[in-house]
Amino acid sequence: MVSSMDEKVVAVIMVGGPTKGTRFRPLSLNIPKPLFPIAGQPMVHHPISACKRIPNLAQIYLVGFYEEREFALYVSAISNELKVPVRYLREDKPHGSAGGLYHFRNLIMEDDPSHIFLLNCDVCCSFPLPEMLEAHRKYGGIGTLLVIKVSPESASQFGELVADPVTNELLHYTEKPETFAEGVYNSKLGVTILGDSVAVEDEVVVTSSIVLPNKTLNVSVQDEIIL
């Protein structure tokens, strides 16, 4: 186990590609969705600036299948502005979140990070990343997902984790469910921590999980917005 003083943390932000972001059309036809201005900054700026608060952050990778030239100026500017190394990694085709990690596993793992943050660029929330890392260290496990409680009526729009209302034990996980199990519904916020017990080339099988309430982080997690 690496001590918190010696650990290195890497953040990977998935930015998609030109075949994605259809909900922003026609606005996204002339500018990549991750660079579209939200609250005065490119969309991807918000998770990047949130990552700067992570202790012992060594590197931020943006993974997508836009042309490199579309991100070159922004990556250079944000690296200088935040004093955090940011690098864009272009996929040869869409691989998805897990596939993107695997495709660039040698680069992502070259500094032997103790934790990997995996984020989606199109989620706006309060991003309690340092608190999330602290909770992950405290409660252990191979990984930690940031989720928010939702109604069953809205559950079909997102990846859902269903928890026992009494024990908080995770009962069921599904992506955009069409049928509904009994329990408390929690929607993924597109923020995940993978610990050092997970190798990027592993296939992870979750056998037991607990959904922890907001008070575990000592912060209030705002409702997410999927853009």
Short mmCIF file of C-alpha atoms in Angstrom, two decimals:
data_model
loop_
_atom_site.label_atom_id
_atom_site.label_comp_id
_atom_site.label_asym_id
_atom_site.label_seq_id
_atom_site.Cartn_x
_atom_site.Cartn_y
_atom_site.Cartn_z
CA MET A 1 0.00 0.00 0.00
CA VAL A 2 1.44 3.37 -1.07
CA SER A 3 1.29 6.08 1.61
CA SER A 4 -0.61 9.26 0.81
CA MET A 5 2.69 11.17 0.89
CA ASP A 6 4.30 9.02 -1.79
CA GLU A 7 1.36 8.34 -4.08
CA LYS A 8 0.88 9.71 -7.58
CA VAL A 9 -2.60 10.34 -8.94
CA VAL A 10 -3.54 10.45 -12.62
CA ALA A 11 -6.79 11.86 -14.00
CA VAL A 12 -8.29 10.64 -17.27
CA ILE A 13 -11.09 12.74 -18.78
CA MET A 14 -13.10 11.19 -21.60
CA VAL A 15 -13.98 13.80 -24.23
CA GLY A 16 -15.65 11.70 -26.94
CA GLY A 17 -15.44 12.63 -30.60
CA PRO A 18 -17.18 14.26 -33.57
CA THR A 19 -19.84 11.55 -33.81
CA LYS A 20 -20.88 12.36 -30.23
CA GLY A 21 -22.41 15.53 -28.80
CA THR A 22 -25.45 15.33 -31.06
CA ARG A 23 -27.61 17.09 -28.46
CA PHE A 24 -25.53 20.23 -29.04
CA ARG A 25 -26.09 20.30 -32.80
CA PRO A 26 -26.00 22.49 -34.81
CA LEU A 27 -23.82 24.44 -32.34
CA SER A 28 -21.31 21.59 -32.04
CA LEU A 29 -20.82 21.26 -35.79
CA ASN A 30 -18.20 24.03 -35.78
CA ILE A 31 -16.60 23.47 -32.38
CA PRO A 32 -15.86 20.24 -30.48
CA LYS A 33 -18.43 19.72 -27.74
CA PRO A 34 -15.77 19.61 -24.96
CA LEU A 35 -14.58 23.10 -26.02
CA PHE A 36 -18.07 24.61 -26.12
CA PRO A 37 -18.26 27.51 -23.63
CA ILE A 38 -20.19 26.80 -20.43
CA ALA A 39 -20.22 29.52 -17.72
CA GLY A 40 -17.51 31.41 -19.57
CA GLN A 41 -15.09 28.49 -19.95
CA PRO A 42 -14.80 25.50 -22.29
CA MET A 43 -16.87 22.61 -20.96
CA VAL A 44 -13.81 20.45 -20.30
CA HIS A 45 -12.21 23.27 -18.28
CA HIS A 46 -14.52 22.57 -15.33
CA PRO A 47 -13.45 18.95 -14.65
CA ILE A 48 -9.82 19.87 -15.40
CA SER A 49 -9.83 22.71 -12.86
CA ALA A 50 -11.55 20.40 -10.36
CA CYS A 51 -8.75 17.85 -10.83
CA LYS A 52 -6.18 20.47 -9.83
CA ARG A 53 -7.49 20.14 -6.27
CA ILE A 54 -6.56 16.43 -6.13
CA PRO A 55 -3.55 15.88 -3.84
CA ASN A 56 -0.41 14.54 -5.56
CA LEU A 57 -1.88 14.95 -9.06
CA ALA A 58 0.84 14.01 -11.56
CA GLN A 59 -0.91 14.15 -14.93
CA ILE A 60 -4.24 14.81 -16.65
CA TYR A 61 -5.04 12.94 -19.85
CA LEU A 62 -7.84 13.88 -22.22
CA VAL A 63 -8.91 10.83 -24.23
CA GLY A 64 -11.05 11.11 -27.35
CA PHE A 65 -11.13 10.74 -31.11
CA TYR A 66 -11.18 14.36 -32.22
CA GLU A 67 -8.25 15.45 -34.37
CA GLU A 68 -5.25 16.45 -32.26
CA ARG A 69 -5.10 19.88 -33.90
CA GLU A 70 -8.54 20.70 -32.45
CA PHE A 71 -7.19 20.40 -28.90
CA ALA A 72 -3.56 21.47 -29.32
CA LEU A 73 -3.98 25.17 -28.47
CA TYR A 74 -6.35 24.53 -25.59
CA VAL A 75 -4.18 21.83 -24.00
CA SER A 76 -1.13 24.10 -24.15
CA ALA A 77 -3.05 27.05 -22.69
CA ILE A 78 -4.70 25.14 -19.84
CA SER A 79 -1.43 23.43 -18.89
CA ASN A 80 0.25 26.83 -18.54
CA GLU A 81 -2.72 28.41 -16.79
CA LEU A 82 -3.23 25.74 -14.13
CA LYS A 83 0.42 24.60 -13.89
CA VAL A 84 -0.75 21.01 -14.34
CA PRO A 85 0.51 18.77 -17.17
CA VAL A 86 -2.40 18.08 -19.53
CA ARG A 87 -2.04 15.83 -22.57
CA TYR A 88 -4.52 14.88 -25.29
CA LEU A 89 -4.52 11.23 -26.40
CA ARG A 90 -6.29 10.55 -29.70
CA GLU A 91 -8.03 7.21 -30.16
CA ASP A 92 -7.99 5.55 -33.57
CA LYS A 93 -11.71 4.84 -33.10
CA PRO A 94 -14.25 5.11 -30.27
CA HIS A 95 -13.26 2.63 -27.54
CA GLY A 96 -15.51 3.73 -24.69
CA SER A 97 -14.28 4.56 -21.19
CA ALA A 98 -12.84 1.15 -20.31
CA GLY A 99 -11.53 0.64 -23.83
CA GLY A 100 -9.85 4.04 -23.81
CA LEU A 101 -8.07 3.23 -20.56
CA TYR A 102 -6.91 -0.08 -21.98
CA HIS A 103 -5.84 1.40 -25.32
CA PHE A 104 -3.53 3.92 -23.60
CA ARG A 105 -2.68 1.76 -20.59
CA ASN A 106 1.08 1.99 -21.05
CA LEU A 107 1.05 5.79 -21.05
CA ILE A 108 -1.47 6.09 -18.22
CA MET A 109 0.40 3.62 -16.02
CA GLU A 110 3.97 4.72 -16.84
CA ASP A 111 4.30 6.72 -13.59
CA ASP A 112 2.84 3.82 -11.59
CA PRO A 113 -0.08 5.86 -10.20
CA SER A 114 -1.65 4.75 -6.94
CA HIS A 115 -5.07 6.03 -8.03
CA ILE A 116 -6.72 6.86 -11.35
CA PHE A 117 -9.60 9.32 -11.54
CA LEU A 118 -11.84 8.65 -14.54
CA LEU A 119 -14.22 11.47 -15.47
CA ASN A 120 -16.62 12.34 -18.28
CA CYS A 121 -16.17 15.85 -19.64
CA ASP A 122 -19.90 16.52 -20.08
CA VAL A 123 -20.98 16.33 -16.44
CA CYS A 124 -21.24 19.50 -14.36
CA CYS A 125 -21.41 19.04 -10.61
CA SER A 126 -19.55 20.16 -7.50
CA PHE A 127 -16.75 17.60 -8.14
CA PRO A 128 -15.75 16.82 -4.51
CA LEU A 129 -12.64 15.01 -5.73
CA PRO A 130 -10.30 15.39 -2.71
CA GLU A 131 -13.12 14.36 -0.38
CA MET A 132 -13.92 11.42 -2.64
CA LEU A 133 -10.29 10.28 -2.56
CA GLU A 134 -10.23 10.55 1.23
CA ALA A 135 -13.39 8.45 1.48
CA HIS A 136 -11.91 5.89 -0.92
CA ARG A 137 -8.80 5.55 1.24
CA LYS A 138 -10.90 5.25 4.39
CA TYR A 139 -13.36 2.64 3.20
CA GLY A 140 -11.10 0.69 0.88
CA GLY A 141 -12.34 -1.36 -2.04
CA ILE A 142 -11.05 -1.59 -5.58
CA GLY A 143 -12.87 1.51 -6.74
CA THR A 144 -15.25 4.29 -5.82
CA LEU A 145 -18.08 5.78 -7.88
CA LEU A 146 -19.64 9.19 -7.28
CA VAL A 147 -23.42 8.83 -7.46
CA ILE A 148 -26.49 10.87 -6.63
CA LYS A 149 -29.93 9.71 -5.53
CA VAL A 150 -32.56 9.94 -8.29
CA SER A 151 -36.19 8.97 -8.74
CA PRO A 152 -37.05 5.72 -10.54
CA GLU A 153 -38.82 7.87 -13.15
CA SER A 154 -35.55 9.46 -14.28
CA ALA A 155 -33.46 6.31 -13.85
CA SER A 156 -33.89 5.19 -17.45
CA GLN A 157 -31.72 8.09 -18.66
CA PHE A 158 -28.53 7.10 -16.84
CA GLY A 159 -26.41 4.27 -15.52
CA GLU A 160 -28.07 3.22 -12.28
CA LEU A 161 -26.96 1.62 -9.02
CA VAL A 162 -29.82 0.29 -6.91
CA ALA A 163 -29.15 0.09 -3.16
CA ASP A 164 -30.94 -1.62 -0.29
CA PRO A 165 -32.84 1.18 1.52
CA VAL A 166 -31.83 -0.20 4.95
CA THR A 167 -28.26 -1.50 4.59
CA ASN A 168 -27.15 0.63 1.58
CA GLU A 169 -25.72 -2.56 0.04
CA LEU A 170 -25.56 -2.41 -3.73
CA LEU A 171 -28.21 -4.74 -5.14
CA HIS A 172 -28.17 -4.10 -8.84
CA TYR A 173 -26.38 -2.13 -11.55
CA THR A 174 -27.58 -1.48 -15.07
CA GLU A 175 -27.03 1.04 -17.85
CA LYS A 176 -30.21 2.96 -18.76
CA PRO A 177 -32.68 0.42 -17.32
CA GLU A 178 -36.00 -0.41 -18.96
CA THR A 179 -37.31 -2.35 -15.96
CA PHE A 180 -36.89 -1.37 -12.34
CA ALA A 181 -35.82 -3.29 -9.26
CA GLU A 182 -37.03 -2.39 -5.78
CA GLY A 183 -34.63 -0.17 -3.84
CA VAL A 184 -33.02 3.27 -3.75
CA TYR A 185 -31.86 4.52 -7.14
CA ASN A 186 -28.49 6.25 -7.50
CA SER A 187 -27.29 7.72 -10.77
CA LYS A 188 -23.64 7.68 -11.82
CA LEU A 189 -22.07 11.13 -12.01
CA GLY A 190 -19.34 10.10 -14.41
CA VAL A 191 -16.60 10.24 -11.76
CA THR A 192 -14.75 7.07 -10.71
CA ILE A 193 -11.63 6.29 -8.68
CA LEU A 194 -9.64 3.13 -9.39
CA GLY A 195 -7.25 2.06 -6.64
CA ASP A 196 -3.81 0.51 -6.99
CA SER A 197 -5.26 -3.00 -6.67
CA VAL A 198 -6.81 -2.61 -10.14
CA ALA A 199 -4.57 -3.13 -13.13
CA VAL A 200 -5.87 -1.37 -16.25
CA GLU A 201 -5.79 -4.64 -18.18
CA ASP A 202 -7.96 -6.39 -15.57
CA GLU A 203 -11.60 -7.29 -16.05
CA VAL A 204 -13.13 -6.16 -12.76
CA VAL A 205 -15.97 -8.18 -11.27
CA VAL A 206 -17.75 -6.43 -8.41
CA THR A 207 -18.94 -8.92 -5.79
CA SER A 208 -19.86 -6.58 -2.94
CA SER A 209 -20.44 -2.84 -2.70
CA ILE A 210 -21.88 -0.28 -0.33
CA VAL A 211 -23.51 3.01 -1.33
CA LEU A 212 -22.26 5.66 1.12
CA PRO A 213 -24.41 8.72 1.92
CA ASN A 214 -23.35 12.31 1.19
CA LYS A 215 -22.25 12.84 4.80
CA THR A 216 -19.40 10.41 4.15
CA LEU A 217 -17.75 13.09 2.00
CA ASN A 218 -18.61 15.93 4.40
CA VAL A 219 -19.82 17.92 1.40
CA SER A 220 -23.11 18.48 -0.36
CA VAL A 221 -23.11 16.89 -3.81
CA GLN A 222 -25.14 19.06 -6.16
CA ASP A 223 -27.53 17.61 -8.71
CA GLU A 224 -25.65 16.66 -11.84
CA ILE A 225 -26.26 18.11 -15.27
CA ILE A 226 -25.57 15.90 -18.28
CA LEU A 227 -24.73 18.17 -21.22
#
